[in-house]
Amino acid sequence: MSSTWKSILTLSIFGESHGPAIGMTLDGLPAGENIDPEELQTFLNRRAPGRSPQSTPRREGDVPEFLSGLKDGKTTGAPLAAIIRNTNTRSADYGALQDVPRPGHADYTAHVKYGGRHDHAGGGHFSGRLTAPLCIAGGICLQILERRGVEIAAEIVSIGGVTGSEAELMAEIDRVRDAGDSVGGVIACTAIGLPPGLGDPIFAGMENRVASLVFGIPAVKGIEFGAGFQAAHQRGSEHNDPFYLNGGTVKTRTNHHGGILGGITSGMPLVFRVAIKPTPSIAMPQESVNLGACESAMLSVEGRHDPCIVPRAVPCVEAAVAIAVFDAMLGGCGLSL
Amino acid sequence: MSSTWKSILTLSIFGESHGPAIGMTLDGLPAGENIDPEELQTFLNRRAPGRSPQSTPRREGDVPEFLSGLKDGKTTGAPLAAIIRNTNTRSADYGALQDVPRPGHADYTAHVKYGGRHDHAGGGHFSGRLTAPLCIAGGICLQILERRGVEIAAEIVSIGGVTGSEAELMAEIDRVRDAGDSVGGVIACTAIGLPPGLGDPIFAGMENRVASLVFGIPAVKGIEFGAGFQAAHQRGSEHNDPFYLNGGTVKTRTNHHGGILGGITSGMPLVFRVAIKPTPSIAMPQESVNLGACESAMLSVEGRHDPCIVPRAVPCVEAAVAIAVFDAMLGGCGLSL
Amino acid sequence: MSSTWKSILTLSIFGESHGPAIGMTLDGLPAGENIDPEELQTFLNRRAPGRSPQSTPRREGDVPEFLSGLKDGKTTGAPLAAIIRNTNTRSADYGALQDVPRPGHADYTAHVKYGGRHDHAGGGHFSGRLTAPLCIAGGICLQILERRGVEIAAEIVSIGGVTGSEAELMAEIDRVRDAGDSVGGVIACTAIGLPPGLGDPIFAGMENRVASLVFGIPAVKGIEFGAGFQAAHQRGSEHNDPFYLNGGTVKTRTNHHGGILGGITSGMPLVFRVAIKPTPSIAMPQESVNLGACESAMLSVEGRHDPCIVPRAVPCVEAAVAIAVFDAMLGGCGLSL
Amino acid sequence: MSSTWKSILTLSIFGESHGPAIGMTLDGLPAGENIDPEELQTFLNRRAPGRSPQSTPRREGDVPEFLSGLKDGKTTGAPLAAIIRNTNTRSADYGALQDVPRPGHADYTAHVKYGGRHDHAGGGHFSGRLTAPLCIAGGICLQILERRGVEIAAEIVSIGGVTGSEAELMAEIDRVRDAGDSVGGVIACTAIGLPPGLGDPIFAGMENRVASLVFGIPAVKGIEFGAGFQAAHQRGSEHNDPFYLNGGTVKTRTNHHGGILGGITSGMPLVFRVAIKPTPSIAMPQESVNLGACESAMLSVEGRHDPCIVPRAVPCVEAAVAIAVFDAMLGGCGLSL
């Protein structure tokens, strides 16, 4: 329950934003898999803040320390455990939030759930910072998948409704920051090179697996596969993807199904999109309540906050689907024992 | 894995469309819960085919037989098991499909996954018929939830892009049927009366729980909570729902968060929407391949098929969220032991 | 939780002794495995009562009906579900037990657990009858394992402390029956032909897997692997099994480790013993309490009861280990993906 | 799978004996539970080596560092994570073991399982050192249970067949050490103060829960509850524990059932015994094989090794049962929601 995802792989994520460390344990990896630390760091840096003028100036480094499961750069078969020390934390910044929850944030629900005993500083266990351990696990799965011919790439489709070049997207983020506001966006992700036959029916389909991981990224409000919500507007004659033979391989002429039929991969690219909501923490004053005094209160979030976490969420989405895909691959694509 | 959903409740679904029976085991229900069989049957009838001119004329009855876990109309605490006998099956209708997979259906991926050894008749284990056991489990949870003040209701938002009255939606389905085609739609679902504090962080949030069940309904291509994909177009000042006090209770003035913050219920209505794709089986000729002969083939699906399963999917969505909500409720909303 | 065992395979057992039916769902079997119904029935008959003068005269038949997962005698890859109808039930026999729990039986603890709302007749969900579904699942795994060169056989070591020939053991059971009493015994089980490398460290070792299933058989009070409790009396120089090479294969000269080292199979025979307690239901008067009247009560269990379930438990033990072994085999013995 | 135990609590154990650190994540604890670090350290010190002349002279300290889930000495509701740094490791000592597996140890099976890619130094992930994280998790559960009136205590019953005073047991260990040998023993454990109604039927009984954790302790070869293997020698009239009323509470006059009936606690003391095998690493020469050269080899294990780990296993057994009991307690003892 809660912060552990268990299928064939087991991923356990722990940590609080301003606690001593965050980390993860990934259990079930095969032994002997090479892990390239530089490639992993490059991947992790994509989600780190402070990488562009558009994201928060607080730089965290986020260099994982591996505690077990790795020897001479290769997996040992034992659970892979890694931590990232929290540094440069400033809990004082968050003192006021204990009583006045941020609209749109987990402050209030965490308060109810844990009776005020949780570590609320910086969002605690609900912080976006907890996606760093997800990215460690996913970054490792990405390396393993790449050697098996699977490539996964996500990209920003729109920011606050604006589509276009990276410059246009970044300009929208700048406008939002200047307004003391925040903004959401849509991310599209594609995985190619998957063999047909991955996934299982009903509750262990690829959609279920991917969704159960992707909703582990805070701020995700929706997910759609292939044609997604557009499929609801289509007729069968338009939506159904015709099968054809391509050099002995079965393919489909279109890919409205997004590479998944009946929960199982078809061999076509696995395609999905994710909706990311705006960051809750904004400088503009917002109406809230003081839970201690039980009275109305206005809140203006000071300090360092991303106006838009969509760019940083891109590798998180890749990480989530990489874990789901490798997990399904460990389950096999239909060959008998 | 696969057809078992395990959280605090364990739901195991079995059966093939044209096999002897379909059914389910639901493990973890408290003892002493009253189950009203008539109310359950009324619920199940909502997903049964043949209830309206718009759905398939094949009537199935779908009266569950309870095999264990019920005594004198009350749960015993032992696993609740129920089956529905398959009748009026006509496997001969499906003979041709073994070699020529329907575009948009699991025929092809199931063939790959199971090496052709699966029961392909009528979609086998991938048939929409497998939502009947889901509705048994969900219908029971709905009754239990209702006694705890939780009400769950789903409704059709659009059919093939058409919104409006039920008459307009049904007219669209008629047009599609007449064209030998099929069509998808969007379902919206709302759960009210949930206490704040249900759900758990990261991988056991309400979104993860609901999504992992809803994607167990064949034909679902997307899910969004609260503002959903629209949240991606919003700014924080617009999206964040202001908190206020209402007679000592914390509420939000708007509900873009859909009743979930940080994976945990806020006490506001839990709101989500689901995209349903068009039925794969259509009378219009479609391009496919003959897997046996390894050559191109045209396919025209004969026989009884719904042009639109959206109306029948409405109770399935209610069932899925009822299971997720009651499961979270069994986990508690934060009170210490 | 409770009546579902979930590892790589998922086994869900349901039913109450005097309810409509008992049954099981086994999810995760590969497709295309041949199941011989006669061989399965022969196996199930070994646990059925009424097969010898020593067991209860109530004959149940116990012919499973398969509801899904089988087609033309082969597994389809979908969950395998089977039920056994309960017949010849006489609930009236058990009326008195509702208030007066049998010493040594689950009557009292089930009463507390379920607040008296459980189906107590015949032991309900706690009945030894629930081992029939376990034997269906195990009997199927045994057939699959046999084709992979694994043979599993259990036998009685002692009855009430008496060792010796089958005649001597049966004579002891006769003496006990004549005394209106019951008696326990020890069963030894051996699995040969297992490849080295099955199982996983710490909580998923072969001992953990086997024990978690074997303790699902009511009346089991202990389990020991290899030298077991005798190992506690040994010195390392005596207990440690020397390795040697036998035609290129690593073997051990003795087998005090019982085929498992570090939770993982060594390739030597997997050997364990199980302690079965005496049947709680005996004709001799026993001291108990009337839970309704809250007063002392004497209890003399009338009706048909086995004086010794050890012979019937033999196939149950084989079933449990077969499920554990095949589950571990599905997890692989160490080859990379 | 493998190093994660998942029931209501989820315990994930990681680390290798000579790697950077060992540790654990415990997910599912209620928020607001006080953890006394000194009391925990006192508990952990009981399993640490070097505490008595009888155990290995290598002192490890084993002071856990908490990385998350604790704030101001209380649980926050987030996963509790703790690590112990490995110091004073001497991998060079173990070089020879890579090719020549120790009889009775996991060296050989780990080699097969992981194709030689595991971290074999000091036993790697199979080392008894991995019981330290188990004791962190268990020590915390013990503190929580104590506040709920549950007391758990284990003690040594025999060492190498010798029973008697602690002095006699220690004298036996001294004799074994002087002989360059090792020896096993039996541990008995009792938990008192448990309410009736804990545990669940079939696969989630208290026996299954306890056994699945206790077999996570390396060197455990057997477990028996209550009368255990002795029950197999008893008649029902002797074994069945008569119920009686004691001031309105139902108790049993004897406790052959060991506090568990049908997998569920009866309110009587939970009693079980565990068999611990002799330490595999002994100075006396043992027959083995050189896996690299594929030839016979003699092995004499040099260096620091406990002649008897039974004293250090005592707190490990307490830890395992504390986790199992608190897990069952979180599942409730039968009160409806």
Coordinates of N, CA and C in Angstrom, one line a residue, chain A residues 1-2 5 102-106 108-109 112-114 117 125-126 160-161 172 176 181-186 196-197 199-204 207-208 212-213 215-216 221-225 228-229 231-237 239-245 250 253 257 260-262 264-266 273 275-278 280 286-289 294-295 332 334 336, chain B residues 1-2 5 102-106 108-109 112-114 117 125-126 160-161 172 176 181-186 196-197 199-204 207-208 212-213 215-216 221-225 228-229 231-237 239-245 250 253 257 261-262 264-266 273 275-278 280 286-289 294-295 332 334 336:
Chain A
M1 N 0.8 -1.2 0.0 CA 0.0 0.0 0.0 C 0.9 1.3 0.0
S2 N 0.3 2.3 -0.5 CA 0.8 3.6 -0.5 C 2.1 3.8 -1.4
W5 N 5.1 0.1 -5.1 CA 4.4 -0.4 -6.3 C 4.9 -1.8 -6.5
R102 N -2.1 25.2 1.3 CA -2.1 25.8 -0.1 C -3.3 25.3 -0.9
P103 N -4.1 26.1 -1.5 CA -5.1 25.6 -2.4 C -4.4 24.8 -3.5
G104 N -5.0 23.7 -3.9 CA -4.5 22.8 -4.9 C -3.4 21.9 -4.5
H105 N -3.0 22.0 -3.2 CA -1.9 21.1 -2.8 C -2.4 20.1 -1.8
A106 N -1.5 19.1 -1.5 CA -1.9 18.0 -0.6 C -1.8 18.5 0.9
Y108 N -3.7 20.1 2.9 CA -4.9 19.9 3.6 C -5.2 18.4 3.8
T109 N -5.2 17.7 2.7 CA -5.6 16.2 2.8 C -4.6 15.5 3.7
V112 N -5.4 16.0 7.3 CA -6.5 15.2 7.7 C -6.0 13.7 7.9
K113 N -5.3 13.2 6.8 CA -4.9 11.8 6.8 C -4.1 11.5 8.0
Y114 N -3.1 12.3 8.3 CA -2.1 12.0 9.4 C -2.3 12.8 10.7
R117 N 0.4 15.0 12.0 CA 1.6 14.5 12.5 C 2.6 14.3 11.4
H125 N 6.3 14.1 2.2 CA 6.3 12.9 1.3 C 5.5 13.2 0.1
F126 N 4.7 14.3 0.0 CA 3.9 14.6 -1.1 C 4.6 15.5 -2.1
G160 N -0.1 25.6 -20.9 CA -1.2 26.5 -20.7 C -2.0 26.7 -22.0
G161 N -2.1 25.7 -22.8 CA -2.8 25.8 -24.0 C -2.0 26.2 -25.2
E172 N 5.8 31.4 -22.7 CA 4.6 31.3 -21.9 C 4.9 31.1 -20.5
V176 N 4.0 33.7 -17.3 CA 3.3 33.2 -16.1 C 4.1 33.6 -14.9
D181 N 2.2 33.8 -11.2 CA 1.2 32.7 -11.3 C 1.9 31.4 -11.7
S182 N 1.2 30.3 -12.0 CA 1.8 29.1 -12.5 C 0.9 28.6 -13.6
V183 N 1.4 27.5 -14.3 CA 0.6 27.0 -15.4 C 0.9 25.5 -15.6
G184 N -0.1 24.8 -16.2 CA 0.0 23.4 -16.5 C 0.4 23.1 -17.9
G185 N 0.3 21.8 -18.3 CA 0.7 21.5 -19.7 C 0.4 20.0 -20.0
V186 N 0.6 19.7 -21.2 CA 0.4 18.3 -21.6 C 1.7 17.7 -22.1
P196 N 5.3 -7.4 -29.5 CA 3.9 -7.7 -29.2 C 3.8 -8.8 -28.1
G197 N 2.7 -8.7 -27.3 CA 2.5 -9.7 -26.3 C 2.8 -9.3 -24.9
G199 N 2.2 -7.4 -21.3 CA 1.0 -7.1 -20.5 C 0.1 -8.2 -20.3
D200 N -0.9 -8.0 -19.5 CA -1.8 -9.1 -19.2 C -3.3 -8.5 -19.2
P201 N -4.3 -9.4 -19.2 CA -5.6 -8.9 -19.3 C -6.2 -8.2 -18.1
I202 N -7.2 -7.5 -18.3 CA -8.0 -6.9 -17.2 C -7.2 -5.9 -16.3
F203 N -6.8 -6.4 -15.2 CA -6.2 -5.4 -14.2 C -4.7 -5.3 -14.4
A204 N -4.1 -6.0 -15.3 CA -2.6 -5.9 -15.4 C -2.3 -5.6 -16.9
E207 N -2.2 -0.4 -19.9 CA -2.8 0.9 -19.4 C -2.8 0.9 -17.9
N208 N -3.3 -0.2 -17.3 CA -3.3 -0.2 -15.8 C -2.0 0.0 -15.2
S212 N -1.0 3.3 -13.2 CA -0.8 3.2 -11.7 C 0.5 3.8 -11.3
L213 N 1.5 3.9 -12.3 CA 2.8 4.5 -12.0 C 2.7 6.0 -12.3
F215 N 0.2 8.1 -12.2 CA -0.5 8.8 -11.2 C 0.3 8.9 -9.9
G216 N 1.5 8.3 -9.9 CA 2.4 8.5 -8.7 C 3.2 9.7 -8.9
K221 N -3.3 14.9 -13.7 CA -4.7 14.9 -13.6 C -5.4 14.0 -14.6
G222 N -4.7 13.5 -15.6 CA -5.3 12.7 -16.6 C -4.3 11.9 -17.4
I223 N -4.8 10.8 -18.0 CA -3.9 10.1 -18.9 C -4.8 9.5 -20.0
E224 N -4.3 9.5 -21.2 CA -5.1 8.9 -22.3 C -4.1 8.2 -23.3
F225 N -4.6 7.0 -23.8 CA -3.7 6.1 -24.6 C -4.2 6.2 -26.0
G228 N -7.2 8.2 -27.3 CA -7.6 8.8 -26.0 C -9.0 9.3 -26.0
F229 N -9.2 10.5 -25.5 CA -10.5 11.1 -25.4 C -11.1 11.4 -26.8
A231 N -10.9 9.3 -29.1 CA -11.6 8.0 -29.5 C -13.1 8.0 -29.2
A232 N -13.4 8.8 -28.2 CA -14.8 8.9 -27.8 C -15.6 9.6 -28.8
H233 N -15.0 10.3 -29.7 CA -15.7 11.1 -30.7 C -15.7 10.4 -32.1
Q234 N -15.0 9.2 -32.1 CA -14.8 8.6 -33.4 C -15.8 7.4 -33.6
R235 N -16.0 7.1 -34.9 CA -16.7 5.9 -35.2 C -15.7 4.7 -35.4
G236 N -16.2 3.5 -35.3 CA -15.4 2.4 -35.4 C -14.6 2.3 -36.7
S237 N -15.3 2.7 -37.8 CA -14.7 2.6 -39.1 C -13.5 3.6 -39.2
H239 N -11.8 4.7 -36.1 CA -10.9 4.4 -35.0 C -10.1 3.1 -35.2
N240 N -10.8 2.1 -35.6 CA -10.2 0.8 -35.7 C -9.0 0.8 -36.7
D241 N -7.9 0.4 -36.2 CA -6.7 0.5 -37.0 C -6.5 -0.8 -37.9
P242 N -6.6 -0.6 -39.2 CA -6.5 -1.8 -40.1 C -5.1 -2.5 -39.9
F243 N -5.2 -3.8 -39.9 CA -4.0 -4.7 -39.9 C -3.5 -4.9 -41.3
Y244 N -2.1 -4.9 -41.4 CA -1.6 -5.3 -42.7 C -0.2 -6.0 -42.4
L245 N 0.3 -6.7 -43.4 CA 1.5 -7.4 -43.3 C 2.7 -6.6 -43.8
V250 N 3.0 -8.3 -38.5 CA 1.7 -7.7 -38.5 C 1.8 -6.3 -38.0
R253 N -2.2 0.2 -39.9 CA -1.9 1.4 -40.8 C -2.0 2.7 -40.0
H257 N -5.0 2.9 -31.5 CA -5.0 2.1 -30.3 C -3.8 2.3 -29.4
I260 N -1.7 -0.7 -27.8 CA -2.2 -1.6 -26.8 C -3.6 -2.0 -27.2
L261 N -3.8 -3.3 -27.3 CA -5.2 -3.9 -27.5 C -5.5 -4.9 -26.5
G262 N -6.5 -4.8 -25.7 CA -6.9 -5.7 -24.7 C -5.8 -5.7 -23.6
I264 N -2.7 -5.5 -24.0 CA -1.5 -6.2 -24.4 C -0.9 -5.5 -25.6
T265 N 0.5 -5.3 -25.6 CA 1.1 -4.6 -26.7 C 0.9 -5.3 -28.0
S266 N 0.8 -4.4 -29.1 CA 0.6 -5.0 -30.4 C 1.8 -4.9 -31.3
R273 N -0.7 10.3 -23.5 CA -0.5 11.7 -23.2 C -1.0 11.8 -21.7
A275 N -1.9 14.8 -18.6 CA -2.2 16.2 -18.3 C -1.6 16.6 -16.9
I276 N -0.8 17.7 -16.9 CA -0.2 18.1 -15.7 C -0.8 19.4 -15.3
K277 N -1.2 19.5 -14.0 CA -1.9 20.7 -13.6 C -0.9 21.8 -13.2
P278 N -1.3 23.1 -13.1 CA -0.4 24.1 -12.6 C 0.1 23.9 -11.2
P280 N 0.7 24.3 -7.5 CA -0.2 25.0 -6.5 C 0.5 26.2 -5.9
Q286 N -4.1 33.9 -2.3 CA -5.2 32.9 -2.5 C -6.0 32.7 -1.2
E287 N -7.3 32.4 -1.4 CA -8.1 32.2 -0.3 C -7.9 30.8 0.3
S288 N -7.7 30.8 1.7 CA -7.6 29.5 2.3 C -8.2 29.6 3.7
V289 N -7.9 28.6 4.5 CA -8.4 28.7 5.9 C -7.2 28.4 6.9
C294 N -9.2 27.9 12.9 CA -10.5 27.6 12.3 C -11.1 28.9 11.8
E295 N -10.4 29.6 11.0 CA -10.9 30.8 10.4 C -10.4 31.1 9.0
G332 N 7.1 -11.6 -19.4 CA 7.1 -12.4 -20.7 C 6.0 -12.0 -21.7
G334 N 4.5 -14.2 -23.8 CA 3.6 -15.2 -24.2 C 4.3 -16.6 -24.5
S336 N 5.9 -20.0 -23.7 CA 5.7 -20.9 -22.6 C 7.0 -21.1 -21.9
Chain B
M1 N -1.1 -10.8 -10.6 CA -1.0 -10.4 -12.0 C -2.3 -10.7 -12.8
S2 N -2.5 -10.0 -13.7 CA -3.5 -10.1 -14.7 C -4.9 -9.9 -14.2
W5 N -7.2 -8.1 -8.9 CA -6.8 -6.8 -8.4 C -6.7 -6.9 -6.9
R102 N -10.0 -9.0 -35.6 CA -10.8 -7.7 -35.8 C -9.9 -6.5 -35.5
P103 N -9.8 -5.6 -36.4 CA -9.1 -4.3 -36.1 C -9.7 -3.7 -34.8
G104 N -8.8 -3.2 -34.0 CA -9.3 -2.5 -32.8 C -9.6 -3.5 -31.6
H105 N -9.5 -4.8 -31.8 CA -9.9 -5.7 -30.8 C -8.7 -6.5 -30.3
A106 N -8.8 -7.2 -29.2 CA -7.7 -7.9 -28.6 C -7.4 -9.2 -29.3
Y108 N -5.8 -10.0 -32.0 CA -4.5 -10.2 -32.4 C -3.5 -10.3 -31.3
T109 N -3.6 -9.4 -30.3 CA -2.6 -9.4 -29.2 C -2.8 -10.7 -28.3
V112 N -1.1 -13.5 -30.0 CA 0.4 -13.5 -29.8 C 0.7 -13.9 -28.4
K113 N 0.0 -13.3 -27.4 CA 0.3 -13.6 -26.0 C 0.2 -15.1 -25.7
Y114 N -0.9 -15.7 -26.2 CA -1.1 -17.1 -25.8 C -0.8 -18.1 -26.8
R117 N -3.5 -20.4 -28.2 CA -4.1 -21.4 -27.3 C -5.3 -20.9 -26.5
H125 N -11.6 -14.2 -22.7 CA -11.4 -13.6 -21.5 C -11.3 -12.0 -21.7
F126 N -11.2 -11.6 -22.9 CA -11.1 -10.2 -23.2 C -12.4 -9.6 -23.6
G160 N -20.0 9.9 -29.6 CA -19.5 10.3 -30.9 C -19.4 11.8 -31.1
G161 N -19.2 12.5 -30.0 CA -19.0 14.0 -30.0 C -20.3 14.7 -29.8
E172 N -28.1 9.4 -32.1 CA -26.7 9.2 -32.7 C -26.4 7.8 -32.8
V176 N -25.6 5.5 -36.3 CA -24.4 4.7 -36.4 C -24.7 3.3 -36.7
D181 N -21.9 0.8 -38.5 CA -20.7 1.3 -37.9 C -20.8 1.2 -36.3
S182 N -19.9 1.8 -35.6 CA -20.0 1.8 -34.1 C -19.5 3.2 -33.7
V183 N -19.6 3.5 -32.4 CA -19.2 4.8 -32.0 C -18.9 4.8 -30.5
G184 N -18.0 5.7 -30.1 CA -17.5 5.8 -28.7 C -18.2 6.9 -28.0
G185 N -17.8 7.2 -26.8 CA -18.4 8.3 -26.0 C -17.6 8.6 -24.7
V186 N -18.1 9.5 -24.0 CA -17.5 9.9 -22.7 C -18.5 9.8 -21.6
P196 N -13.0 13.1 4.1 CA -11.7 13.5 3.7 C -10.7 12.5 4.3
G197 N -9.6 12.2 3.6 CA -8.6 11.4 4.2 C -8.5 10.0 3.6
G199 N -7.5 7.2 0.9 CA -6.4 7.0 -0.1 C -5.0 7.2 0.5
D200 N -4.0 6.9 -0.2 CA -2.7 6.9 0.3 C -1.8 7.6 -0.7
P201 N -0.6 8.0 -0.3 CA 0.3 8.8 -1.2 C 0.9 7.9 -2.3
I202 N 1.4 8.6 -3.3 CA 2.2 8.1 -4.4 C 1.4 7.0 -5.2
F203 N 1.7 5.7 -5.0 CA 1.1 4.7 -5.8 C -0.3 4.2 -5.4
A204 N -0.7 4.6 -4.2 CA -2.0 4.2 -3.7 C -3.0 5.3 -3.6
E207 N -6.5 8.3 -7.4 CA -6.4 8.2 -8.9 C -5.8 6.9 -9.3
N208 N -4.7 6.5 -8.6 CA -4.1 5.2 -9.0 C -5.1 4.1 -8.8
S212 N -6.6 2.0 -12.0 CA -6.1 0.6 -12.1 C -7.4 -0.3 -12.3
L213 N -8.5 0.1 -11.8 CA -9.8 -0.6 -11.9 C -10.5 -0.3 -13.2
F215 N -9.4 0.9 -16.0 CA -8.7 0.4 -17.2 C -8.9 -1.1 -17.3
G216 N -9.6 -1.7 -16.3 CA -10.0 -3.1 -16.4 C -11.3 -3.3 -17.2
K221 N -10.1 4.3 -23.0 CA -8.8 4.8 -23.6 C -8.2 5.9 -22.8
G222 N -9.0 6.5 -21.8 CA -8.5 7.6 -21.1 C -9.3 7.9 -19.9
I223 N -8.6 8.5 -18.9 CA -9.3 8.9 -17.7 C -8.7 10.2 -17.2
E224 N -9.6 11.1 -16.7 CA -9.1 12.4 -16.2 C -9.9 12.7 -14.9
F225 N -9.3 13.3 -14.0 CA -9.9 13.6 -12.7 C -10.0 15.1 -12.6
G228 N -9.0 17.7 -15.1 CA -8.4 16.8 -16.1 C -7.5 17.4 -17.1
F229 N -7.7 17.1 -18.4 CA -6.8 17.7 -19.4 C -7.0 19.2 -19.5
A231 N -7.1 21.1 -17.0 CA -6.1 21.6 -16.0 C -4.8 22.0 -16.7
A232 N -4.5 21.3 -17.7 CA -3.2 21.5 -18.4 C -3.2 22.9 -19.2
H233 N -4.4 23.4 -19.3 CA -4.6 24.7 -20.0 C -4.7 25.8 -19.0
Q234 N -4.8 25.5 -17.7 CA -5.1 26.5 -16.7 C -3.9 27.1 -16.1
R235 N -4.1 28.3 -15.5 CA -3.1 28.9 -14.6 C -3.4 28.5 -13.2
G236 N -2.4 28.5 -12.3 CA -2.7 28.2 -10.9 C -3.7 29.0 -10.3
S237 N -3.7 30.3 -10.6 CA -4.7 31.2 -10.0 C -6.1 30.8 -10.4
H239 N -6.9 27.4 -11.5 CA -7.1 26.0 -11.2 C -7.2 25.8 -9.7
N240 N -6.3 26.4 -8.9 CA -6.3 26.1 -7.5 C -7.7 26.4 -6.9
D241 N -8.2 25.5 -6.1 CA -9.6 25.7 -5.6 C -9.5 26.3 -4.2
P242 N -10.0 27.5 -4.0 CA -9.9 28.2 -2.7 C -10.6 27.4 -1.6
F243 N -9.9 27.3 -0.5 CA -10.5 26.7 0.7 C -11.4 27.7 1.4
Y244 N -12.5 27.2 2.0 CA -13.3 28.1 2.9 C -13.9 27.2 3.9
L245 N -14.4 27.8 5.0 CA -15.1 27.1 6.1 C -16.6 27.2 5.9
V250 N -14.1 22.2 6.2 CA -13.3 22.8 5.2 C -13.9 22.3 3.8
R253 N -14.2 26.3 -3.0 CA -15.2 27.0 -3.7 C -15.5 26.4 -5.1
H257 N -9.9 20.2 -8.6 CA -9.1 19.1 -8.1 C -9.9 17.7 -8.1
L261 N -6.6 15.5 -3.6 CA -5.3 16.2 -3.5 C -4.3 15.3 -2.9
G262 N -3.2 15.2 -3.7 CA -2.1 14.3 -3.2 C -2.5 12.9 -3.1
I264 N -5.3 11.8 -2.0 CA -6.2 11.7 -0.8 C -7.5 12.5 -1.0
T265 N -8.6 11.9 -0.6 CA -9.9 12.7 -0.7 C -9.9 13.9 0.1
S266 N -10.5 14.9 -0.4 CA -10.6 16.2 0.3 C -12.0 16.4 1.0
R273 N -13.8 11.6 -15.5 CA -14.4 11.3 -16.8 C -13.6 10.2 -17.5
A275 N -13.0 8.0 -21.2 CA -13.2 7.9 -22.7 C -13.4 6.5 -23.1
I276 N -14.5 6.2 -23.8 CA -14.8 4.9 -24.3 C -14.6 4.9 -25.8
K277 N -13.9 4.0 -26.3 CA -13.7 3.9 -27.8 C -14.9 3.2 -28.5
P278 N -15.0 3.3 -29.8 CA -16.1 2.6 -30.5 C -15.9 1.1 -30.4
P280 N -15.2 -2.5 -31.5 CA -14.4 -2.9 -32.7 C -15.2 -3.7 -33.7
Q286 N -13.5 -4.3 -43.1 CA -12.3 -3.7 -42.6 C -11.1 -4.5 -43.1
E287 N -10.0 -3.9 -43.3 CA -8.8 -4.5 -43.7 C -8.1 -5.2 -42.5
S288 N -7.7 -6.5 -42.7 CA -7.1 -7.2 -41.7 C -6.1 -8.2 -42.4
V289 N -5.6 -9.2 -41.6 CA -4.7 -10.2 -42.1 C -5.2 -11.5 -41.7
C294 N -1.1 -16.1 -43.5 CA -0.1 -15.0 -43.5 C -0.3 -14.2 -44.8
E295 N -1.6 -13.8 -45.0 CA -1.9 -12.9 -46.1 C -3.0 -11.9 -45.8
G332 N -8.9 3.1 6.0 CA -9.0 4.1 7.0 C -8.8 5.5 6.4
G334 N -7.3 7.9 8.4 CA -6.3 8.6 9.1 C -6.4 8.5 10.6
S336 N -5.8 6.9 14.1 CA -4.8 5.9 14.5 C -5.5 4.7 15.0

